[in-house]
Amino acid sequence: MKHILGISRSTVYSPNSTDRDSAIFTAVTSRLERMGHDVSIINEDLFFAVDLSDFDLVFSMARGHDVLNKLAHFEHEHPGCVINSAIVLSQNTRADIARTLQANNIAMPHVAIESPNELLKTPQSYPIWLKRADACAQKVDDICYIDKESTYHEALNGFVSKGIDMVIAEEHLAGDLIKFYGIQGTDFFYITYPTENKTFQNCNV
């Protein structure tokens, strides 16, 4: 039996997905308890009151910068003790992912990664998407579909007002919007439509 800490995600980092994220976290917690482990849970908003050295293992859905930093420090000192590596998460912002895809010549929509003020000077062809590049979405308007210049300027000024200093301007390509989950080293690959009650079955890839 292991003494395990589960850190649930703050609702700030679950816009439109609070119930789904909670269900995932609860399912993992329940499975670990059925396996005979002692599981303590805490929300990431209260995480700093916890001494991580009291636990054998930590699983986390946290996305806050300060929480990830503390988890990454613990992970560095105790390799293998943090599930959903905070070190890896900290290195996988939207900007990081876009640059990695570009560097490896993986097909993707055209993107520009700039400060909002620089993008305000840049003419665009519409429609496009604007996305905060520094972190996951925290508000609905952290990801914006833009189809005209007035909306473009309005959205960028909104990013400036929120103190967001890096934004992705991404070409829009017509097609289905899907969300997928995969596990490296296995044949698990799950695809879902995030805005509809339609899902695919697990696929072998």
Short mmCIF file of C-alpha atoms in Angstrom, two decimals:
data_model
loop_
_atom_site.label_atom_id
_atom_site.label_comp_id
_atom_site.label_asym_id
_atom_site.label_seq_id
_atom_site.Cartn_x
_atom_site.Cartn_y
_atom_site.Cartn_z
CA MET A 1 0.00 0.00 0.00
CA LYS A 2 1.23 3.48 -0.88
CA HIS A 3 0.31 6.83 0.67
CA ILE A 4 -0.72 8.88 -2.37
CA LEU A 5 -1.61 12.55 -2.79
CA GLY A 6 -4.03 13.60 -5.53
CA ILE A 7 -4.10 17.27 -6.54
CA SER A 8 -7.29 18.29 -8.33
CA ARG A 9 -7.40 21.10 -10.87
CA SER A 10 -8.56 24.59 -9.96
CA THR A 11 -11.77 25.56 -11.74
CA VAL A 12 -9.82 28.51 -13.17
CA TYR A 13 -8.07 26.04 -15.49
CA SER A 14 -11.23 24.18 -16.51
CA PRO A 15 -13.33 26.65 -18.54
CA ASN A 16 -16.38 24.74 -19.81
CA SER A 17 -14.84 21.48 -18.53
CA THR A 18 -15.23 21.57 -14.74
CA ASP A 19 -17.52 18.52 -14.55
CA ARG A 20 -15.43 16.45 -16.98
CA ASP A 21 -12.15 17.23 -15.23
CA SER A 22 -13.71 16.44 -11.85
CA ALA A 23 -15.03 13.12 -13.18
CA ILE A 24 -11.56 12.13 -14.45
CA PHE A 25 -9.94 13.00 -11.13
CA THR A 26 -12.62 11.15 -9.12
CA ALA A 27 -12.31 8.06 -11.32
CA VAL A 28 -8.54 7.89 -10.83
CA THR A 29 -8.88 8.41 -7.08
CA SER A 30 -11.50 5.67 -6.79
CA ARG A 31 -9.41 3.21 -8.80
CA LEU A 32 -6.36 3.77 -6.60
CA GLU A 33 -8.44 3.30 -3.44
CA ARG A 34 -9.90 0.05 -4.81
CA MET A 35 -6.32 -1.12 -5.37
CA GLY A 36 -5.77 -0.69 -1.62
CA HIS A 37 -3.83 2.57 -1.54
CA ASP A 38 -4.35 5.37 0.98
CA VAL A 39 -5.27 8.43 -1.09
CA SER A 40 -5.44 12.00 0.22
CA ILE A 41 -6.84 14.69 -2.08
CA ILE A 42 -6.50 18.45 -2.19
CA ASN A 43 -7.36 21.16 -4.69
CA GLU A 44 -4.40 22.98 -6.21
CA ASP A 45 -5.72 26.26 -4.76
CA LEU A 46 -4.82 24.86 -1.29
CA PHE A 47 -1.77 22.89 -2.33
CA PHE A 48 0.88 25.00 -0.58
CA ALA A 49 -0.26 23.81 2.84
CA VAL A 50 0.95 20.28 2.00
CA ASP A 51 4.31 18.65 2.82
CA LEU A 52 5.03 16.44 -0.19
CA SER A 53 7.60 14.41 1.73
CA ASP A 54 4.68 12.78 3.58
CA PHE A 55 3.67 10.90 0.39
CA ASP A 56 5.05 8.02 -1.65
CA LEU A 57 3.45 9.20 -4.89
CA VAL A 58 1.67 12.29 -6.24
CA PHE A 59 -0.80 12.40 -9.13
CA SER A 60 -1.86 15.81 -10.29
CA MET A 61 -4.17 17.68 -12.65
CA ALA A 62 -2.77 21.05 -11.48
CA ARG A 63 -1.92 23.67 -14.10
CA GLY A 64 -1.02 26.73 -12.01
CA HIS A 65 2.51 28.03 -12.59
CA ASP A 66 3.49 28.18 -8.89
CA VAL A 67 2.09 24.73 -8.17
CA LEU A 68 3.92 23.21 -11.14
CA ASN A 69 7.16 24.82 -9.99
CA LYS A 70 6.87 23.27 -6.53
CA LEU A 71 5.96 19.89 -8.00
CA ALA A 72 8.84 20.09 -10.47
CA HIS A 73 11.29 20.76 -7.63
CA PHE A 74 9.95 17.75 -5.72
CA GLU A 75 10.06 15.64 -8.89
CA HIS A 76 13.68 16.60 -9.50
CA GLU A 77 14.61 15.40 -6.01
CA HIS A 78 12.36 12.32 -6.15
CA PRO A 79 12.32 10.99 -9.75
CA GLY A 80 9.27 8.93 -10.62
CA CYS A 81 7.20 10.18 -7.68
CA VAL A 82 5.05 12.69 -9.63
CA ILE A 83 2.57 11.33 -12.15
CA ASN A 84 1.82 13.77 -14.98
CA SER A 85 5.30 15.19 -14.83
CA ALA A 86 5.29 18.83 -13.74
CA ILE A 87 8.66 19.28 -15.45
CA VAL A 88 7.20 18.16 -18.78
CA LEU A 89 4.01 20.21 -18.35
CA SER A 90 6.06 23.33 -17.67
CA GLN A 91 7.83 22.80 -20.99
CA ASN A 92 4.65 22.28 -23.03
CA THR A 93 2.87 25.59 -23.38
CA ARG A 94 0.99 26.18 -26.64
CA ALA A 95 4.00 28.13 -27.90
CA ASP A 96 6.37 25.26 -27.02
CA ILE A 97 4.16 22.72 -28.82
CA ALA A 98 3.84 24.89 -31.94
CA ARG A 99 7.61 25.40 -32.11
CA THR A 100 8.24 21.67 -31.65
CA LEU A 101 5.85 20.80 -34.49
CA GLN A 102 7.50 23.39 -36.73
CA ALA A 103 11.02 22.21 -35.87
CA ASN A 104 10.11 18.63 -36.77
CA ASN A 105 8.35 19.53 -40.04
CA ILE A 106 5.00 18.20 -38.82
CA ALA A 107 2.08 19.46 -40.90
CA MET A 108 0.09 22.13 -39.08
CA PRO A 109 -1.76 25.39 -39.79
CA HIS A 110 0.44 28.44 -40.25
CA VAL A 111 1.08 30.14 -36.90
CA ALA A 112 2.69 33.35 -35.68
CA ILE A 113 3.83 33.58 -32.05
CA GLU A 114 4.12 37.20 -31.00
CA SER A 115 3.21 39.70 -28.30
CA PRO A 116 -0.33 41.14 -28.67
CA ASN A 117 1.16 44.55 -29.46
CA GLU A 118 3.25 43.13 -32.30
CA LEU A 119 0.27 41.25 -33.71
CA LEU A 120 -1.79 44.46 -33.64
CA LYS A 121 0.65 45.80 -36.26
CA THR A 122 0.36 42.69 -38.44
CA PRO A 123 -2.27 42.42 -41.21
CA GLN A 124 -4.09 39.07 -41.23
CA SER A 125 -6.16 36.97 -43.59
CA TYR A 126 -9.39 35.85 -41.95
CA PRO A 127 -10.66 33.66 -40.41
CA ILE A 128 -7.95 32.89 -37.85
CA TRP A 129 -7.68 31.77 -34.24
CA LEU A 130 -6.04 33.75 -31.44
CA LYS A 131 -4.85 31.76 -28.42
CA ARG A 132 -2.90 32.65 -25.30
CA ALA A 133 0.50 31.05 -25.81
CA ASP A 134 1.90 31.06 -22.28
CA ALA A 135 -0.48 28.66 -20.54
CA CYS A 136 -3.66 26.65 -20.89
CA ALA A 137 -6.96 28.48 -21.33
CA GLN A 138 -8.32 29.99 -18.13
CA LYS A 139 -11.24 31.95 -19.56
CA VAL A 140 -13.47 31.33 -22.55
CA ASP A 141 -11.94 34.25 -24.46
CA ASP A 142 -8.39 32.90 -24.05
CA ILE A 143 -9.15 31.17 -27.37
CA CYS A 144 -10.92 33.32 -29.96
CA TYR A 145 -12.23 32.60 -33.46
CA ILE A 146 -11.67 35.77 -35.49
CA ASP A 147 -13.41 36.50 -38.79
CA LYS A 148 -12.87 40.24 -39.24
CA GLU A 149 -10.39 42.99 -38.42
CA SER A 150 -12.48 44.77 -35.77
CA THR A 151 -12.82 41.55 -33.79
CA TYR A 152 -9.10 40.89 -34.23
CA HIS A 153 -8.14 44.20 -32.63
CA GLU A 154 -10.74 43.80 -29.89
CA ALA A 155 -9.45 40.34 -28.96
CA LEU A 156 -5.79 41.40 -28.93
CA ASN A 157 -6.57 44.39 -26.74
CA GLY A 158 -8.35 41.96 -24.42
CA PHE A 159 -5.19 39.86 -24.13
CA VAL A 160 -3.21 43.02 -23.31
CA SER A 161 -5.69 43.99 -20.59
CA LYS A 162 -5.29 40.53 -19.00
CA GLY A 163 -1.50 40.87 -18.93
CA ILE A 164 -0.94 38.08 -21.46
CA ASP A 165 2.38 38.81 -23.16
CA MET A 166 2.46 36.11 -25.84
CA VAL A 167 -0.29 35.10 -28.27
CA ILE A 168 -0.57 32.59 -31.11
CA ALA A 169 -2.27 33.71 -34.33
CA GLU A 170 -3.20 30.49 -36.11
CA GLU A 171 -4.61 29.92 -39.57
CA HIS A 172 -8.14 28.48 -39.58
CA LEU A 173 -8.62 25.24 -41.49
CA ALA A 174 -12.13 23.95 -42.13
CA GLY A 175 -12.90 20.54 -40.65
CA ASP A 176 -13.95 18.69 -37.52
CA LEU A 177 -12.74 19.93 -34.12
CA ILE A 178 -11.66 16.92 -32.07
CA LYS A 179 -9.86 16.25 -28.82
CA PHE A 180 -7.69 13.18 -28.39
CA TYR A 181 -5.97 11.29 -25.61
CA GLY A 182 -3.07 8.90 -26.12
CA ILE A 183 -0.68 6.96 -23.92
CA GLN A 184 2.88 6.53 -25.14
CA GLY A 185 4.01 2.95 -25.44
CA THR A 186 0.47 1.56 -25.64
CA ASP A 187 -2.23 1.24 -28.30
CA PHE A 188 -4.59 3.53 -26.36
CA PHE A 189 -5.86 6.38 -28.53
CA TYR A 190 -9.22 8.00 -27.76
CA ILE A 191 -10.91 10.73 -29.83
CA THR A 192 -13.91 12.83 -28.90
CA TYR A 193 -15.82 15.85 -30.14
CA PRO A 194 -15.43 18.31 -27.21
CA THR A 195 -18.63 20.27 -27.95
CA GLU A 196 -20.93 17.36 -28.78
CA ASN A 197 -22.05 14.08 -27.25
CA LYS A 198 -20.29 12.11 -29.97
CA THR A 199 -17.23 9.95 -29.39
CA PHE A 200 -15.13 7.42 -31.23
CA GLN A 201 -14.21 4.07 -29.77
CA ASN A 202 -10.63 3.39 -28.72
CA CYS A 203 -8.43 2.96 -31.78
CA ASN A 204 -5.27 0.96 -32.29
CA VAL A 205 -2.58 3.12 -33.87
#
